[in-house]
Amino acid sequence: FDAVDVIRIKRDGGAVPEAELRWMVDAYTRGYVADAQMAAFAMATLLNGMQRDEIRVMTDAMIASGERMSFTGLGKPTVDKHSTGGVGDKITLPLAPLVASFGVAVPQLSGRGLGHTGGTLDKLESIPGWRAALSNAEMTAQLRDVGAVICAAGSGLAPADKKLYALRDVTGTVEAIPLIASSIMSKKIAEGTDSLVLDVKFGSGAFMRDVDRARELARTMVALGTDSGVATTALLTNMDTPLGRAIGNANEVRESVEVLAGGGPADVVELTIALAREMLALAGQRDADVEAALADGRAMDSWRAMILAQGGDPDAELPAPRETHTVTAPRAGIVTRMEALPFGIAAWRLGAGRARAEDPVIHAAGIDLHVKPGDSVASGAPLFTLSAQDAARFPRALDALENAWEIGEAEVSRTPLVLERIT
Ligand code: URA
């Protein structure tokens, strides 16, 4: 086959035949198709889309580029969750041990953050001693003994996606639904989970701002999972405002532990419970009493065992910031708006995220919200506190927050946190 022919088919709005598409992905991974050619193909796909069958073939070809894991020997069902990402989204931390406390295995392969999005592994690395890298044998043993594992995806999983994603990142082609869906689902299917729940975000802090595009992405991914024999459902959830009160790393771990102790912010608890119900239903436990496991300490026991198994000390002090700066209310009123994206960018500028893949993150950096939209405040009341190791970071973070929040007279109506369930 010839890469130029494949590019022309997609450029002219056609469907690429299966053999050609498989060849294109394989040849690109091996270096026979040039970056320039794959970039042209990605752009043509962004502009002209793909049919369901093409997306399935694309996904399959990316799975075939690497290893496939299997947990069939565990003797218990496996169920995973994937979130398209948002500001303050620490849900994996309480969710994985909560679901595992029902005897289900949760193999949660996670990533690190880039740009304003935090990575689950970065957050957990706030815990002294905790390590993200596990061998496949260690992962399997932990799934058997503890049930929950949150660890780094090995480099052998869908290497085609790794190469293609880096190319999309620098060619303005990340936002193509067929490419996003095949990227995410190739990794999840290769991981070998029996079932999967997708948390697809929409709103100003989400990767897909528009709810209709988020719904299309969710439907595409659910279809891909189902076609591949992975029982998949999705929740469409709102990301206009940060999730919970903590945005950062160590502070997000602290908030997750509050949820596991039966407390925590209402929105984090609501989403954790909604996703846990979905996951347990797919694992055959439709009537699981999820709230009880949070209230009676079973989820916390499972968290402690998970952290210990990966070398972490669940009782250790988490890193504390050297400098803080609190912003207060200029007048009394009701908080009408706290916008996710600027808060994410501000936390990033404080050092909670990284600009380049090789940068470190600062675990103590971030933002703690003292109020959420809908809350009444008195004049002078604290709104949020910035944390950093160096006060020189505050001005640029405050710049990002310039128009990010508002105090008004009346409460504004809000979209529900969980908007829709897609099956
Ligand atoms: N996350 C992924 O893993 N892939 C994408 O294409 C987008 C988000």
PDB file of N, CA and C in Angstrom, residues 184-224:
ATOM      1  N   ILE A 184      -8.092   6.264  23.475  1.00  0.00           N
ATOM      2  CA  ILE A 184      -8.458   5.865  24.835  1.00  0.00           C
ATOM      3  C   ILE A 184      -8.815   4.378  24.880  1.00  0.00           C
ATOM      4  N   MET A 185      -9.664   3.950  23.931  1.00  0.00           N
ATOM      5  CA  MET A 185     -10.180   2.584  24.008  1.00  0.00           C
ATOM      6  C   MET A 185      -9.124   1.540  23.657  1.00  0.00           C
ATOM      7  N   SER A 186      -8.143   1.879  22.811  1.00  0.00           N
ATOM      8  CA  SER A 186      -7.100   0.886  22.510  1.00  0.00           C
ATOM      9  C   SER A 186      -6.342   0.537  23.790  1.00  0.00           C
ATOM     10  N   LYS A 187      -6.055   1.539  24.620  1.00  0.00           N
ATOM     11  CA  LYS A 187      -5.321   1.268  25.862  1.00  0.00           C
ATOM     12  C   LYS A 187      -6.175   0.473  26.843  1.00  0.00           C
ATOM     13  N   LYS A 188      -7.446   0.822  26.917  1.00  0.00           N
ATOM     14  CA  LYS A 188      -8.326   0.149  27.884  1.00  0.00           C
ATOM     15  C   LYS A 188      -8.610  -1.299  27.467  1.00  0.00           C
ATOM     16  N   ILE A 189      -8.781  -1.528  26.178  1.00  0.00           N
ATOM     17  CA  ILE A 189      -9.062  -2.899  25.713  1.00  0.00           C
ATOM     18  C   ILE A 189      -7.791  -3.752  25.845  1.00  0.00           C
ATOM     19  N   ALA A 190      -6.623  -3.164  25.501  1.00  0.00           N
ATOM     20  CA  ALA A 190      -5.358  -3.906  25.616  1.00  0.00           C
ATOM     21  C   ALA A 190      -5.056  -4.272  27.068  1.00  0.00           C
ATOM     22  N   GLU A 191      -5.540  -3.464  27.984  1.00  0.00           N
ATOM     23  CA  GLU A 191      -5.321  -3.712  29.410  1.00  0.00           C
ATOM     24  C   GLU A 191      -6.036  -4.977  29.881  1.00  0.00           C
ATOM     25  N   GLY A 192      -7.055  -5.401  29.157  1.00  0.00           N
ATOM     26  CA  GLY A 192      -7.685  -6.686  29.453  1.00  0.00           C
ATOM     27  C   GLY A 192      -8.767  -6.647  30.517  1.00  0.00           C
ATOM     28  N   THR A 193      -9.358  -5.487  30.756  1.00  0.00           N
ATOM     29  CA  THR A 193     -10.431  -5.413  31.753  1.00  0.00           C
ATOM     30  C   THR A 193     -11.713  -6.052  31.203  1.00  0.00           C
ATOM     31  N   ASP A 194     -12.527  -6.659  32.091  1.00  0.00           N
ATOM     32  CA  ASP A 194     -13.802  -7.251  31.657  1.00  0.00           C
ATOM     33  C   ASP A 194     -14.806  -6.153  31.330  1.00  0.00           C
ATOM     34  N   SER A 195     -14.766  -5.087  32.144  1.00  0.00           N
ATOM     35  CA  SER A 195     -15.745  -4.020  31.929  1.00  0.00           C
ATOM     36  C   SER A 195     -15.132  -2.672  32.258  1.00  0.00           C
ATOM     37  N   LEU A 196     -15.824  -1.636  31.800  1.00  0.00           N
ATOM     38  CA  LEU A 196     -15.247  -0.296  31.834  1.00  0.00           C
ATOM     39  C   LEU A 196     -16.352   0.744  31.976  1.00  0.00           C
ATOM     40  N   VAL A 197     -16.120   1.704  32.869  1.00  0.00           N
ATOM     41  CA  VAL A 197     -17.033   2.843  32.982  1.00  0.00           C
ATOM     42  C   VAL A 197     -16.268   4.102  32.575  1.00  0.00           C
ATOM     43  N   LEU A 198     -16.872   4.871  31.675  1.00  0.00           N
ATOM     44  CA  LEU A 198     -16.238   6.092  31.183  1.00  0.00           C
ATOM     45  C   LEU A 198     -16.900   7.297  31.845  1.00  0.00           C
ATOM     46  N   ASP A 199     -16.079   8.196  32.352  1.00  0.00           N
ATOM     47  CA  ASP A 199     -16.588   9.466  32.863  1.00  0.00           C
ATOM     48  C   ASP A 199     -16.220  10.514  31.813  1.00  0.00           C
ATOM     49  N   VAL A 200     -17.183  10.849  30.967  1.00  0.00           N
ATOM     50  CA  VAL A 200     -16.912  11.784  29.868  1.00  0.00           C
ATOM     51  C   VAL A 200     -17.395  13.175  30.296  1.00  0.00           C
ATOM     52  N   LYS A 201     -16.444  14.094  30.389  1.00  0.00           N
ATOM     53  CA  LYS A 201     -16.736  15.428  30.906  1.00  0.00           C
ATOM     54  C   LYS A 201     -17.145  16.380  29.796  1.00  0.00           C
ATOM     55  N   PHE A 202     -18.008  17.314  30.144  1.00  0.00           N
ATOM     56  CA  PHE A 202     -18.304  18.438  29.254  1.00  0.00           C
ATOM     57  C   PHE A 202     -18.266  19.707  30.100  1.00  0.00           C
ATOM     58  N   GLY A 203     -18.133  20.852  29.444  1.00  0.00           N
ATOM     59  CA  GLY A 203     -18.111  22.116  30.178  1.00  0.00           C
ATOM     60  C   GLY A 203     -16.780  22.821  30.015  1.00  0.00           C
ATOM     61  N   SER A 204     -16.666  23.982  30.640  1.00  0.00           N
ATOM     62  CA  SER A 204     -15.544  24.880  30.336  1.00  0.00           C
ATOM     63  C   SER A 204     -14.191  24.295  30.722  1.00  0.00           C
ATOM     64  N   GLY A 205     -14.149  23.398  31.707  1.00  0.00           N
ATOM     65  CA  GLY A 205     -12.864  22.835  32.118  1.00  0.00           C
ATOM     66  C   GLY A 205     -12.593  21.490  31.471  1.00  0.00           C
ATOM     67  N   ALA A 206     -13.460  21.066  30.549  1.00  0.00           N
ATOM     68  CA  ALA A 206     -13.313  19.742  29.938  1.00  0.00           C
ATOM     69  C   ALA A 206     -12.628  19.876  28.597  1.00  0.00           C
ATOM     70  N   PHE A 207     -12.097  18.785  28.169  1.00  0.00           N
ATOM     71  CA  PHE A 207     -11.464  18.597  26.916  1.00  0.00           C
ATOM     72  C   PHE A 207     -12.497  18.771  25.784  1.00  0.00           C
ATOM     73  N   MET A 208     -13.721  18.292  25.988  1.00  0.00           N
ATOM     74  CA  MET A 208     -14.856  18.498  25.070  1.00  0.00           C
ATOM     75  C   MET A 208     -15.795  19.470  25.775  1.00  0.00           C
ATOM     76  N   ARG A 209     -15.733  20.737  25.411  1.00  0.00           N
ATOM     77  CA  ARG A 209     -16.562  21.722  26.118  1.00  0.00           C
ATOM     78  C   ARG A 209     -18.041  21.528  25.831  1.00  0.00           C
ATOM     79  N   ASP A 210     -18.323  21.171  24.605  1.00  0.00           N
ATOM     80  CA  ASP A 210     -19.696  21.106  24.127  1.00  0.00           C
ATOM     81  C   ASP A 210     -20.327  19.758  24.498  1.00  0.00           C
ATOM     82  N   VAL A 211     -21.526  19.815  25.082  1.00  0.00           N
ATOM     83  CA  VAL A 211     -22.156  18.592  25.571  1.00  0.00           C
ATOM     84  C   VAL A 211     -22.495  17.623  24.425  1.00  0.00           C
ATOM     85  N   ASP A 212     -22.867  18.165  23.257  1.00  0.00           N
ATOM     86  CA  ASP A 212     -23.211  17.273  22.137  1.00  0.00           C
ATOM     87  C   ASP A 212     -21.989  16.512  21.628  1.00  0.00           C
ATOM     88  N   ARG A 213     -20.833  17.193  21.605  1.00  0.00           N
ATOM     89  CA  ARG A 213     -19.589  16.519  21.196  1.00  0.00           C
ATOM     90  C   ARG A 213     -19.171  15.495  22.250  1.00  0.00           C
ATOM     91  N   ALA A 214     -19.341  15.852  23.527  1.00  0.00           N
ATOM     92  CA  ALA A 214     -19.004  14.907  24.604  1.00  0.00           C
ATOM     93  C   ALA A 214     -19.880  13.660  24.498  1.00  0.00           C
ATOM     94  N   ARG A 215     -21.182  13.859  24.170  1.00  0.00           N
ATOM     95  CA  ARG A 215     -22.103  12.727  24.030  1.00  0.00           C
ATOM     96  C   ARG A 215     -21.688  11.847  22.852  1.00  0.00           C
ATOM     97  N   GLU A 216     -21.288  12.485  21.764  1.00  0.00           N
ATOM     98  CA  GLU A 216     -20.850  11.708  20.589  1.00  0.00           C
ATOM     99  C   GLU A 216     -19.585  10.897  20.920  1.00  0.00           C
ATOM    100  N   LEU A 217     -18.657  11.524  21.653  1.00  0.00           N
ATOM    101  CA  LEU A 217     -17.446  10.803  22.069  1.00  0.00           C
ATOM    102  C   LEU A 217     -17.815   9.613  22.955  1.00  0.00           C
ATOM    103  N   ALA A 218     -18.718   9.856  23.907  1.00  0.00           N
ATOM    104  CA  ALA A 218     -19.128   8.785  24.826  1.00  0.00           C
ATOM    105  C   ALA A 218     -19.771   7.633  24.055  1.00  0.00           C
ATOM    106  N   ARG A 219     -20.675   7.958  23.126  1.00  0.00           N
ATOM    107  CA  ARG A 219     -21.356   6.904  22.349  1.00  0.00           C
ATOM    108  C   ARG A 219     -20.359   6.121  21.505  1.00  0.00           C
ATOM    109  N   THR A 220     -19.400   6.838  20.928  1.00  0.00           N
ATOM    110  CA  THR A 220     -18.395   6.177  20.091  1.00  0.00           C
ATOM    111  C   THR A 220     -17.569   5.202  20.930  1.00  0.00           C
ATOM    112  N   MET A 221     -17.165   5.637  22.123  1.00  0.00           N
ATOM    113  CA  MET A 221     -16.340   4.768  22.973  1.00  0.00           C
ATOM    114  C   MET A 221     -17.128   3.594  23.526  1.00  0.00           C
ATOM    115  N   VAL A 222     -18.385   3.831  23.898  1.00  0.00           N
ATOM    116  CA  VAL A 222     -19.217   2.725  24.406  1.00  0.00           C
ATOM    117  C   VAL A 222     -19.378   1.670  23.307  1.00  0.00           C
ATOM    118  N   ALA A 223     -19.602   2.120  22.071  1.00  0.00           N
ATOM    119  CA  ALA A 223     -19.757   1.177  20.956  1.00  0.00           C
ATOM    120  C   ALA A 223     -18.469   0.385  20.725  1.00  0.00           C
ATOM    121  N   LEU A 224     -17.331   1.075  20.807  1.00  0.00           N
ATOM    122  CA  LEU A 224     -16.038   0.393  20.610  1.00  0.00           C
ATOM    123  C   LEU A 224     -15.809  -0.679  21.665  1.00  0.00           C
TER     124      LEU A 224
END
